[in-house]
Short mmCIF file of C-alpha atoms in Angstrom, two decimals:
data_model
loop_
_atom_site.label_atom_id
_atom_site.label_comp_id
_atom_site.label_asym_id
_atom_site.label_seq_id
_atom_site.Cartn_x
_atom_site.Cartn_y
_atom_site.Cartn_z
CA UNK I 1 0.00 0.00 0.00
CA UNK I 2 2.73 2.40 1.11
CA UNK I 3 4.57 2.62 -2.25
CA UNK I 4 1.37 3.75 -4.00
CA UNK I 5 0.71 6.71 -1.74
CA UNK I 6 3.39 9.01 -3.12
CA UNK I 7 2.64 8.41 -6.84
CA UNK I 8 -1.09 8.85 -6.12
CA UNK I 9 -0.44 12.10 -4.31
CA UNK I 10 1.77 13.37 -7.15
CA UNK I 11 -0.78 12.30 -9.76
CA UNK I 12 -3.63 14.10 -8.00
CA UNK I 13 -1.47 17.23 -7.66
CA UNK I 14 -0.58 17.07 -11.36
CA UNK I 15 -4.20 16.51 -12.37
CA UNK I 16 -5.23 19.60 -10.44
CA UNK I 17 -3.37 21.60 -13.09
CA UNK I 18 -5.91 20.43 -15.67
CA UNK I 19 -8.50 22.73 -14.09
CA UNK I 20 -9.31 25.40 -16.66
CA UNK I 21 -11.33 28.54 -16.56
CA UNK I 22 -14.81 28.12 -17.99
CA UNK I 23 -15.49 29.94 -21.22
CA UNK I 24 -19.18 30.67 -21.41
CA UNK I 25 -19.76 31.75 -25.00
CA UNK I 26 -23.50 31.20 -25.10
CA UNK I 27 -26.25 33.29 -23.58
CA UNK I 28 -28.04 31.51 -20.76
CA UNK I 29 -31.38 31.38 -22.53
CA UNK I 30 -32.35 31.58 -26.16
CA UNK I 31 -34.10 34.86 -25.45
CA UNK I 32 -31.13 36.65 -23.98
CA UNK I 33 -30.56 37.40 -20.35
CA UNK I 34 -30.38 40.31 -18.02
CA UNK I 35 -33.29 42.01 -19.74
CA UNK I 36 -34.30 44.94 -17.58
CA UNK I 37 -37.14 47.42 -18.01
CA UNK I 38 -36.37 50.48 -20.10
CA UNK I 39 -35.53 53.35 -17.76
CA UNK I 40 -38.08 56.19 -17.69
CA UNK I 41 -35.73 58.67 -16.10
CA UNK I 42 -32.03 59.38 -16.12
CA UNK I 43 -32.12 60.24 -12.43
CA UNK I 44 -31.01 57.38 -10.27
CA UNK I 45 -30.79 57.37 -6.51
CA UNK I 46 -27.21 57.48 -5.35
CA UNK I 47 -26.05 57.37 -8.96
CA UNK I 48 -26.81 53.66 -8.82
CA UNK I 49 -29.30 51.90 -11.01
CA UNK I 50 -31.78 50.18 -8.70
CA UNK I 51 -31.78 46.80 -10.40
CA UNK I 52 -31.45 43.26 -9.12
CA UNK I 53 -27.89 42.04 -9.45
CA UNK I 54 -27.54 39.94 -12.57
CA UNK I 55 -25.70 36.70 -12.04
CA UNK I 56 -23.80 37.36 -15.27
CA UNK I 57 -22.17 40.34 -13.60
CA UNK I 58 -20.51 38.23 -10.96
CA UNK I 59 -19.35 35.48 -13.30
CA UNK I 60 -17.90 37.86 -15.90
CA UNK I 61 -16.17 40.13 -13.42
CA UNK I 62 -13.20 37.97 -12.48
CA UNK I 63 -13.08 35.88 -15.65
CA UNK I 64 -9.99 36.48 -17.79
CA UNK I 65 -11.69 35.25 -20.96
CA UNK I 66 -14.66 37.62 -20.68
CA UNK I 67 -12.44 40.55 -19.68
CA UNK I 68 -10.22 40.03 -22.72
CA UNK I 69 -13.27 39.62 -24.96
CA UNK I 70 -14.49 42.93 -23.56
CA UNK I 71 -11.15 44.49 -24.40
CA UNK I 72 -11.32 43.17 -27.96
CA UNK I 73 -14.86 44.52 -28.42
CA UNK I 74 -13.83 47.88 -26.90
CA UNK I 75 -11.43 48.21 -29.83
CA UNK I 76 -13.72 46.68 -32.45
CA UNK I 77 -16.65 48.96 -31.62
CA UNK I 78 -14.41 52.02 -31.50
CA UNK I 79 -15.14 52.99 -27.90
CA UNK I 80 -11.72 54.66 -28.11
CA UNK I 81 -13.20 57.13 -30.59
CA UNK I 82 -14.63 59.04 -27.61
CA UNK I 83 -13.08 57.41 -24.53
CA UNK I 84 -9.52 57.14 -25.92
CA UNK I 85 -8.38 53.82 -24.46
CA UNK I 86 -10.02 54.78 -21.19
CA UNK I 87 -8.12 58.03 -20.76
CA UNK I 88 -11.06 60.11 -21.91
CA UNK I 89 -11.50 62.52 -24.79
CA UNK I 90 -14.89 63.57 -26.08
CA UNK I 91 -16.30 61.10 -23.60
CA UNK I 92 -15.39 60.81 -19.92
CA UNK I 93 -12.30 58.98 -18.75
CA UNK I 94 -12.94 55.38 -17.71
CA UNK I 95 -9.74 54.66 -15.83
CA UNK I 96 -10.23 57.14 -12.99
CA UNK I 97 -12.41 56.62 -9.93
CA UNK I 98 -15.15 59.05 -10.94
CA UNK I 99 -18.35 57.33 -12.03
CA UNK I 100 -21.13 59.70 -13.11
CA UNK I 101 -23.70 56.93 -13.21
CA UNK I 102 -22.35 54.50 -10.67
CA UNK I 103 -19.49 52.04 -10.68
CA UNK I 104 -21.43 48.77 -10.54
CA UNK I 105 -21.41 46.36 -13.46
CA UNK I 106 -25.18 46.84 -13.75
CA UNK I 107 -24.79 50.60 -14.09
CA UNK I 108 -22.12 50.34 -16.77
CA UNK I 109 -24.19 47.71 -18.58
CA UNK I 110 -27.18 50.08 -18.49
CA UNK I 111 -25.01 52.93 -19.78
CA UNK I 112 -23.89 50.93 -22.80
CA UNK I 113 -27.28 49.41 -23.47
CA UNK I 114 -29.48 52.48 -23.04
CA UNK I 115 -27.05 55.34 -23.54
CA UNK I 116 -26.70 58.44 -21.37
CA UNK I 117 -27.45 62.12 -21.95
CA UNK I 118 -24.91 64.33 -23.74
CA UNK I 119 -23.33 61.88 -26.09
CA UNK I 120 -23.31 58.25 -25.01
CA UNK I 121 -25.33 56.41 -27.68
CA UNK I 122 -27.55 53.42 -26.97
CA UNK I 123 -26.32 50.07 -28.19
CA UNK I 124 -29.55 48.23 -27.42
CA UNK I 125 -30.16 45.64 -30.18
CA UNK I 126 -26.77 46.50 -31.69
CA UNK I 127 -24.66 44.50 -29.23
CA UNK I 128 -25.88 41.16 -27.84
CA UNK I 129 -26.48 41.26 -24.11
CA UNK I 130 -23.57 38.98 -23.17
CA UNK I 131 -21.15 41.14 -25.13
CA UNK I 132 -22.44 44.24 -23.28
CA UNK I 133 -21.65 42.47 -19.99
CA UNK I 134 -18.15 41.69 -21.29
CA UNK I 135 -17.64 45.34 -22.21
CA UNK I 136 -18.92 46.43 -18.81
CA UNK I 137 -16.54 44.05 -17.06
CA UNK I 138 -13.62 45.38 -19.11
CA UNK I 139 -14.58 49.03 -18.43
CA UNK I 140 -14.56 48.26 -14.72
CA UNK I 141 -11.14 46.62 -15.04
CA UNK I 142 -9.74 49.82 -16.58
CA UNK I 143 -9.81 51.51 -13.19
CA UNK I 144 -8.34 48.55 -11.39
CA UNK I 145 -11.62 46.97 -10.33
CA UNK I 146 -10.70 43.51 -11.57
CA UNK I 147 -8.28 41.03 -10.01
CA UNK I 148 -4.86 41.43 -11.61
CA UNK I 149 -4.78 37.68 -12.30
CA UNK I 150 -7.71 38.14 -14.69
CA UNK I 151 -7.38 41.69 -16.01
CA UNK I 152 -6.05 42.03 -19.57
CA UNK I 153 -2.63 43.62 -19.90
CA UNK I 154 -1.84 46.89 -21.57
CA UNK I 155 -1.43 46.92 -25.36
CA UNK I 156 2.11 46.83 -26.76
CA UNK I 157 1.52 50.11 -28.59
CA UNK I 158 0.53 51.83 -25.33
CA UNK I 159 3.81 51.14 -23.58
CA UNK I 160 6.05 54.10 -22.73
CA UNK I 161 8.82 52.62 -24.88
CA UNK I 162 8.83 49.69 -27.28
CA UNK I 163 9.53 46.29 -25.85
CA UNK I 164 13.13 45.11 -25.82
CA UNK I 165 12.84 43.03 -28.97
CA UNK I 166 11.34 45.94 -30.91
CA UNK I 167 14.00 48.46 -29.95
CA UNK I 168 16.15 49.74 -32.82
CA UNK I 169 19.26 47.70 -33.36
CA UNK I 170 22.20 49.52 -31.75
CA UNK I 171 24.60 48.51 -34.54
CA UNK I 172 22.50 49.91 -37.39
CA UNK I 173 20.93 52.72 -35.34
CA UNK I 174 17.52 51.63 -36.55
CA UNK I 175 18.36 51.96 -40.24
CA UNK I 176 17.59 48.96 -42.36
CA UNK I 177 20.63 47.53 -44.15
CA UNK C 1 -2.44 -18.29 -50.45
CA UNK C 2 0.79 -16.38 -50.81
CA UNK C 3 -0.50 -14.80 -54.03
CA UNK C 4 -3.71 -13.69 -52.27
CA UNK C 5 -1.69 -12.07 -49.50
CA UNK C 6 0.48 -10.16 -51.94
CA UNK C 7 -2.61 -8.93 -53.84
CA UNK C 8 -4.16 -7.77 -50.57
CA UNK C 9 -0.92 -6.04 -49.65
CA UNK C 10 -0.69 -4.28 -53.02
CA UNK C 11 -4.32 -3.14 -52.74
CA UNK C 12 -3.72 -1.81 -49.24
CA UNK C 13 -0.64 0.13 -50.42
CA UNK C 14 -2.56 1.53 -53.39
CA UNK C 15 -5.44 2.66 -51.15
CA UNK C 16 -2.96 4.10 -48.66
CA UNK C 17 -1.15 6.09 -51.35
CA UNK C 18 -4.51 7.29 -52.67
CA UNK C 19 -4.65 9.34 -49.47
CA UNK C 20 -1.71 11.37 -50.79
CA UNK C 21 -3.72 12.66 -53.76
CA UNK C 22 -6.34 15.35 -53.56
CA UNK C 23 -6.78 19.09 -53.21
CA UNK C 24 -4.66 19.44 -50.09
CA UNK C 25 -1.51 17.36 -50.39
CA UNK C 26 2.15 18.23 -50.63
CA UNK C 27 2.66 14.89 -52.42
CA UNK C 28 0.23 15.84 -55.19
CA UNK C 29 1.84 19.09 -56.41
CA UNK C 30 -0.12 21.43 -58.69
CA UNK C 31 2.36 24.30 -58.95
CA UNK C 32 6.10 24.85 -59.50
CA UNK C 33 6.87 25.54 -55.82
CA UNK C 34 5.04 22.43 -54.64
CA UNK C 35 6.68 20.31 -57.38
CA UNK C 36 10.10 21.49 -56.26
CA UNK C 37 9.27 20.66 -52.65
CA UNK C 38 7.72 17.28 -53.50
CA UNK C 39 10.86 16.32 -55.44
CA UNK C 40 12.94 17.38 -52.44
CA UNK C 41 10.78 15.35 -50.05
CA UNK C 42 11.08 12.20 -52.17
CA UNK C 43 14.82 12.60 -52.75
CA UNK C 44 15.54 13.21 -49.04
CA UNK C 45 13.33 10.28 -48.02
CA UNK C 46 14.87 7.96 -50.63
CA UNK C 47 18.48 8.83 -49.85
CA UNK C 48 17.95 8.68 -46.09
CA UNK C 49 16.23 5.28 -46.50
CA UNK C 50 19.25 3.94 -48.41
CA UNK C 51 21.64 5.28 -45.74
CA UNK C 52 19.50 3.78 -42.98
CA UNK C 53 19.49 0.35 -44.64
CA UNK C 54 23.29 0.48 -45.12
CA UNK C 55 23.90 1.47 -41.49
CA UNK C 56 21.61 -1.28 -40.24
CA UNK C 57 23.44 -3.81 -42.46
CA UNK C 58 26.81 -2.60 -41.19
CA UNK C 59 25.57 -3.13 -37.65
CA UNK C 60 24.04 -6.52 -38.40
CA UNK C 61 27.02 -8.06 -40.20
CA UNK C 62 29.42 -8.09 -37.19
CA UNK C 63 26.61 -9.44 -35.00
CA UNK C 64 26.10 -12.37 -37.40
CA UNK C 65 29.79 -13.05 -37.99
CA UNK C 66 31.52 -15.52 -35.82
CA UNK C 67 34.58 -14.08 -34.14
CA UNK C 68 37.76 -15.86 -35.16
CA UNK C 69 39.64 -17.73 -32.50
CA UNK C 70 43.06 -16.23 -31.97
CA UNK C 71 45.82 -18.02 -30.31
CA UNK C 72 46.98 -14.75 -28.81
CA UNK C 73 43.89 -12.54 -28.23
CA UNK C 74 45.90 -9.56 -27.00
CA UNK C 75 48.39 -9.51 -29.91
CA UNK C 76 48.40 -6.31 -31.96
CA UNK C 77 47.36 -6.66 -35.59
CA UNK C 78 48.50 -3.54 -37.43
CA UNK C 79 46.93 -4.63 -40.74
CA UNK C 80 43.44 -5.11 -39.24
CA UNK C 81 43.65 -1.79 -37.39
CA UNK C 82 44.48 0.20 -40.50
CA UNK C 83 41.67 -1.61 -42.41
CA UNK C 84 39.15 -0.58 -39.73
CA UNK C 85 40.48 2.97 -39.73
CA UNK C 86 40.02 3.14 -43.49
CA UNK C 87 36.42 1.92 -43.23
CA UNK C 88 35.60 4.55 -40.59
CA UNK C 89 37.30 7.31 -42.63
CA UNK C 90 35.35 6.37 -45.76
CA UNK C 91 32.07 6.32 -43.78
CA UNK C 92 32.80 9.74 -42.24
CA UNK C 93 33.74 11.17 -45.66
CA UNK C 94 30.54 9.80 -47.25
CA UNK C 95 28.42 11.21 -44.43
CA UNK C 96 29.98 14.65 -44.88
CA UNK C 97 29.47 14.54 -48.66
CA UNK C 98 25.82 13.48 -48.28
CA UNK C 99 25.05 16.15 -45.67
CA UNK C 100 26.70 18.92 -47.70
CA UNK C 101 24.95 17.64 -50.84
CA UNK C 102 21.52 17.67 -49.18
CA UNK C 103 22.16 21.16 -47.80
CA UNK C 104 23.07 22.39 -51.29
CA UNK C 105 19.98 20.75 -52.79
CA UNK C 106 17.80 22.44 -50.20
CA UNK C 107 19.55 25.77 -50.85
CA UNK C 108 19.01 25.62 -54.62
CA UNK C 109 15.39 24.53 -54.16
CA UNK C 110 14.91 27.62 -51.98
CA UNK C 111 16.39 29.81 -54.72
CA UNK C 112 13.96 28.33 -57.22
CA UNK C 113 11.04 29.04 -54.83
CA UNK C 114 12.19 32.63 -54.36
CA UNK C 115 12.38 33.21 -58.11
CA UNK C 116 8.81 32.08 -58.82
CA UNK C 117 7.14 35.41 -58.12
CA UNK C 118 9.85 37.79 -59.30
CA UNK C 119 7.60 38.94 -62.16
CA UNK C 120 4.26 38.65 -60.33
CA UNK C 121 1.72 41.11 -61.70
CA UNK C 122 -0.91 40.49 -59.03
CA UNK C 123 -0.44 41.30 -55.34
CA UNK C 124 -2.85 40.03 -52.71
CA UNK C 125 -2.74 40.95 -49.03
CA UNK C 126 -3.77 38.04 -46.82
CA UNK C 127 -4.46 38.98 -43.21
CA UNK C 128 -4.98 36.26 -40.63
CA UNK C 129 -7.71 36.68 -38.03
CA UNK C 130 -8.99 34.32 -35.37
CA UNK C 131 -10.29 32.25 -37.27
CA UNK C 132 -10.65 33.41 -40.85
CA UNK C 133 -8.62 34.97 -43.65
CA UNK C 134 -9.08 38.50 -44.92
CA UNK C 135 -8.10 38.79 -48.59
CA UNK C 136 -7.40 42.15 -50.24
CA UNK C 137 -6.57 42.49 -53.92
CA UNK C 138 -4.22 45.41 -54.53
CA UNK C 139 -4.58 47.65 -57.55
CA UNK C 140 -3.08 50.96 -58.66
CA UNK C 141 -6.64 52.28 -59.09
CA UNK C 142 -8.13 52.62 -55.62
CA UNK C 143 -11.67 51.88 -56.83
CA UNK C 144 -10.49 48.48 -58.04
CA UNK C 145 -9.13 47.39 -54.65
CA UNK C 146 -11.21 44.44 -53.56
CA UNK C 147 -11.71 42.94 -50.13
CA UNK C 148 -13.14 39.48 -49.63
CA UNK C 149 -12.64 36.58 -47.25
CA UNK C 150 -11.40 33.00 -47.09
CA UNK C 151 -11.48 32.25 -50.82
CA UNK C 152 -8.59 33.47 -52.94
CA UNK C 153 -9.23 33.54 -56.66
CA UNK C 154 -6.05 33.64 -58.76
CA UNK C 155 -5.37 33.47 -62.51
CA UNK C 156 -4.01 30.02 -63.41
CA UNK C 157 -0.51 29.84 -64.85
CA UNK C 158 0.51 33.26 -63.50
CA UNK C 159 2.68 33.93 -60.48
CA UNK C 160 0.89 35.76 -57.65
CA UNK C 161 2.52 37.60 -54.77
CA UNK C 162 0.89 37.17 -51.34
CA UNK C 163 1.68 39.67 -48.56
CA UNK C 164 0.98 37.90 -45.30
CA UNK C 165 0.30 39.53 -41.95
CA UNK C 166 -1.96 39.07 -38.95
CA UNK C 167 -3.95 41.22 -36.54
CA UNK C 168 -4.03 39.01 -33.46
CA UNK C 169 -1.78 35.97 -33.09
CA UNK C 170 0.63 34.11 -35.36
CA UNK C 171 -1.07 32.10 -38.08
CA UNK C 172 0.53 30.18 -40.95
CA UNK C 173 -0.61 30.06 -44.55
CA UNK C 174 -0.30 26.64 -46.10
CA UNK C 175 -1.76 25.43 -49.36
CA UNK C 176 0.20 22.16 -49.69
CA UNK C 177 -0.74 21.54 -53.34
CA UNK C 178 0.79 24.88 -54.38
CA UNK C 179 3.48 25.92 -51.95
CA UNK C 180 5.24 25.53 -48.63
CA UNK C 181 3.96 27.23 -45.50
CA UNK C 182 4.76 30.72 -44.29
CA UNK C 183 3.79 32.40 -41.03
CA UNK C 184 1.49 35.42 -40.70
CA UNK C 185 3.01 37.50 -37.92
CA UNK C 186 1.36 40.53 -36.28
CA UNK C 187 3.28 43.71 -37.10
CA UNK C 188 5.36 42.07 -39.82
CA UNK C 189 4.84 41.45 -43.53
CA UNK C 190 5.92 38.14 -45.03
CA UNK C 191 6.01 37.56 -48.77
CA UNK C 192 4.97 34.27 -50.37
CA UNK C 193 4.82 33.72 -54.12
CA UNK C 194 2.50 31.07 -55.47
CA UNK C 195 1.57 29.81 -58.88
CA UNK C 196 -1.01 27.24 -59.96
CA UNK C 197 -0.21 25.46 -63.20
CA UNK C 198 -3.79 24.49 -63.99
CA UNK C 199 -7.25 25.77 -63.06
CA UNK C 200 -8.66 24.06 -60.00
CA UNK C 201 -9.58 24.43 -56.34
CA UNK C 202 -6.82 23.87 -53.80
CA UNK C 203 -7.51 23.75 -50.10
CA UNK C 204 -5.30 25.50 -47.58
CA UNK C 205 -5.17 25.36 -43.82
CA UNK C 206 -3.77 27.44 -40.99
CA UNK C 207 -0.60 25.60 -40.01
CA UNK C 208 0.33 27.36 -36.77
CA UNK C 209 -1.79 26.66 -33.70
CA UNK C 210 -3.76 29.86 -33.20
CA UNK C 211 -6.47 29.06 -30.69
CA UNK C 212 -9.71 27.16 -30.18
CA UNK C 213 -10.76 27.04 -33.83
CA UNK C 214 -7.35 26.59 -35.44
CA UNK C 215 -8.61 23.41 -37.13
CA UNK C 216 -11.54 25.26 -38.68
CA UNK C 217 -9.45 27.93 -40.32
CA UNK C 218 -9.42 26.78 -43.91
CA UNK C 219 -8.91 28.71 -47.10
CA UNK C 220 -9.40 27.91 -50.76
CA UNK C 221 -7.27 28.93 -53.69
CA UNK C 222 -9.45 28.98 -56.78
CA UNK C 223 -7.30 29.10 -59.91
CA UNK C 224 -9.17 30.14 -63.04
CA UNK C 225 -8.28 31.11 -66.60
CA UNK C 226 -7.36 34.81 -66.83
CA UNK C 227 -10.60 35.91 -68.55
CA UNK C 228 -12.75 34.19 -65.92
CA UNK C 229 -10.63 35.68 -63.14
CA UNK C 230 -11.01 39.22 -64.53
CA UNK C 231 -14.77 38.71 -64.82
CA UNK C 232 -14.87 37.50 -61.22
CA UNK C 233 -12.92 40.57 -60.01
CA UNK C 234 -15.29 42.92 -61.86
CA UNK C 235 -18.32 41.13 -60.40
CA UNK C 236 -16.93 41.34 -56.87
CA UNK C 237 -16.33 45.09 -57.22
CA UNK C 238 -20.06 45.70 -57.71
CA UNK C 239 -22.07 46.77 -54.67
CA UNK C 240 -24.32 44.16 -53.11
CA UNK C 241 -27.38 43.05 -55.05
CA UNK C 242 -30.52 44.88 -53.92
CA UNK C 243 -32.86 42.51 -52.08
CA UNK C 244 -35.79 41.20 -54.07
CA UNK C 245 -38.97 40.09 -52.37
CA UNK C 246 -40.50 41.22 -49.08
CA UNK C 247 -38.64 38.70 -46.93
CA UNK C 248 -35.21 39.66 -48.26
CA UNK C 249 -36.04 43.37 -47.91
CA UNK C 250 -37.05 42.78 -44.30
CA UNK C 251 -33.79 40.86 -43.92
CA UNK C 252 -31.70 43.79 -45.11
CA UNK C 253 -33.53 46.06 -42.69
CA UNK C 254 -32.89 43.65 -39.82
CA UNK C 255 -29.24 43.22 -40.79
CA UNK C 256 -28.77 46.97 -40.46
CA UNK C 257 -30.66 47.19 -37.16
CA UNK C 258 -29.28 44.20 -35.32
CA UNK C 259 -25.73 43.35 -34.16
CA UNK C 260 -24.68 42.07 -37.66
CA UNK C 261 -24.02 45.64 -38.73
CA UNK C 262 -21.48 46.23 -35.93
CA UNK C 263 -18.83 43.97 -37.48
CA UNK C 264 -19.69 43.08 -41.09
CA UNK C 265 -19.55 45.09 -44.27
CA UNK C 266 -21.99 44.91 -47.14
CA UNK C 267 -20.97 47.19 -50.00
CA UNK C 268 -23.72 49.59 -51.10
CA UNK C 269 -25.39 49.64 -47.65
CA UNK C 270 -24.50 51.59 -44.49
CA UNK C 271 -23.00 48.39 -43.03
CA UNK C 272 -19.27 49.08 -42.98
CA UNK C 273 -17.68 46.99 -40.26
CA UNK C 274 -14.20 45.76 -41.06
CA UNK C 275 -13.48 43.42 -38.17
CA UNK C 276 -15.41 40.47 -39.60
CA UNK C 277 -15.62 38.97 -43.10
CA UNK C 278 -16.95 41.21 -45.87
CA UNK C 279 -20.41 39.90 -46.83
CA UNK C 280 -20.99 41.95 -50.00
CA UNK C 281 -20.96 38.80 -52.15
CA UNK C 282 -21.11 36.17 -49.43
CA UNK C 283 -23.42 33.84 -51.37
CA UNK C 284 -20.93 33.65 -54.23
CA UNK C 285 -18.46 31.87 -51.95
CA UNK C 286 -18.39 28.10 -51.67
CA UNK C 287 -18.08 27.83 -47.91
CA UNK C 288 -19.02 29.60 -44.72
CA UNK C 289 -16.94 30.37 -41.63
CA UNK C 290 -13.54 29.68 -43.26
CA UNK C 291 -14.35 26.30 -44.75
CA UNK C 292 -16.39 25.03 -41.81
CA UNK C 293 -19.72 24.70 -43.64
CA UNK C 294 -20.65 24.52 -47.30
CA UNK C 295 -22.70 27.44 -48.56
CA UNK C 296 -26.41 26.72 -48.44
CA UNK C 297 -29.50 28.32 -47.00
CA UNK C 298 -29.69 25.76 -44.22
CA UNK C 299 -26.03 26.20 -43.24
CA UNK C 300 -26.35 29.99 -43.29
CA UNK C 301 -29.26 29.72 -40.88
CA UNK C 302 -27.40 27.21 -38.70
CA UNK C 303 -24.34 29.45 -38.54
CA UNK C 304 -26.29 32.59 -37.63
CA UNK C 305 -28.57 30.83 -35.16
CA UNK C 306 -25.79 29.14 -33.23
CA UNK C 307 -22.24 30.06 -34.24
CA UNK C 308 -20.99 28.85 -30.85
CA UNK C 309 -22.34 25.39 -31.61
CA UNK C 310 -20.82 25.24 -35.10
CA UNK C 311 -17.49 26.82 -34.17
CA UNK C 312 -17.19 27.10 -30.37
CA UNK C 313 -15.15 30.07 -29.26
CA UNK C 314 -15.38 31.93 -32.54
CA UNK C 315 -15.83 35.69 -32.35
CA UNK C 316 -19.29 35.53 -33.92
CA UNK C 317 -21.67 35.90 -30.97
CA UNK C 318 -25.03 34.23 -30.53
CA UNK C 319 -27.55 36.90 -31.51
CA UNK C 320 -31.04 36.83 -30.09
CA UNK C 321 -33.26 36.50 -33.20
CA UNK C 322 -36.78 35.15 -33.62
CA UNK C 323 -37.42 32.46 -36.23
CA UNK C 324 -38.96 34.95 -38.66
CA UNK C 325 -36.07 37.37 -38.22
CA UNK C 326 -33.55 34.60 -38.82
CA UNK C 327 -35.36 33.50 -41.99
CA UNK C 328 -35.48 37.06 -43.29
CA UNK C 329 -31.77 37.66 -42.71
CA UNK C 330 -30.89 34.34 -44.35
CA UNK C 331 -33.12 35.18 -47.34
CA UNK C 332 -31.28 38.47 -47.69
CA UNK C 333 -27.77 36.99 -47.40
CA UNK C 334 -28.63 34.17 -49.79
CA UNK C 335 -29.31 36.77 -52.48
CA UNK C 336 -25.86 38.40 -52.12
CA UNK C 337 -24.32 36.58 -55.07
#
């Protein structure tokens, strides 16, 4: 019996590494999820949208896959056109700690889905609900509200200087031969 | 009995070799680059097989031979020693000659490959995406620049220059019947010249693991006579066909209102997304989703209704559509010849 204990222990430790993050790429029901009533007013108590917490919010928040999907969609849908990679331009900055309409996932989701006064357009029907949740999770991660183990890293082209392997060659001073 | 066995063996070999033919095989070359490479493969394999057999024989012979009984086992035999030394020297010399010879062969084959497209008149940009190919035909006249996806039409018998790059991860472009593989690297342009000797359809495949749907990232090279190719280019430059019938018209309307419009382009409509395949003439293509499904009304509907079932992990999301809406959009797309 004794000689089997160590290999078994090692095998179970090794097998634990097979655990992989779930990638939920399908909406929970065929009719979409997280459908909330259309707001009748832009005024919200405490800046927070009084809505029941959607279970999507929690599962997307710390999930590296959904955060990186949100980052991809942020670029694809040209959010940077107004929000400039989160630094803010025509639209407000997303990487600071100021939240005009609340910092919860539900609030950001509502902002993207229904739009906000003075510029933010509504993407209702234009972006599937799950993808709006992914965007909301990414927007929250911009200001450090996502665990660093899951948050997507900064783009190469946003770095203060190019990465080591893209630096000009010292011998040719960056000129091609 | 023995005769029967040999017939069965011959049949098995013939069937086995049949697997080497077809529209995606480096052993069934259909262009000068692939012929060069196929010749190289066979020569390398043949020569290495001969060397292997000789080495095995050289190892086997001493094992079989009986050692001679010497009266004085420890006595030095200068003649035998120099004989052995000569054998080893000859073997080393032969090895060096063979290795240098193979290197030179490979080098000259590479030179031949590089010379294929030196006078290419047609340049096509191929951009790899997870998990499809964006294809852009370059032209000096901007209005003749054409963007399509996954299927690359080329004129048969003419060299074509492909400029390969990627937007996300490293992919690799490989159409075994026409050419060797070359990587598509983000931020870098690689040049691959191809030529198809005869008209035909040749399948290609991403050859660098690029994520969940790497296996479903196929491409097709469609070589046609020059006149047919020019006609195809002119057809593809036209804006999308206007929908005919109420259902297709409703489909166009829905396409522009629903998430489709966020990523896809349809020439002649406000839909101008560039992050997903251009659908201006989607129904003129032979396959859907980079070779995953053949083009048909049913497959179009299946792909739109549940892309995550057909190609799990692909960037096409599941869109919440009713049955009527789905039918209308499919009717519209089906008409985009």
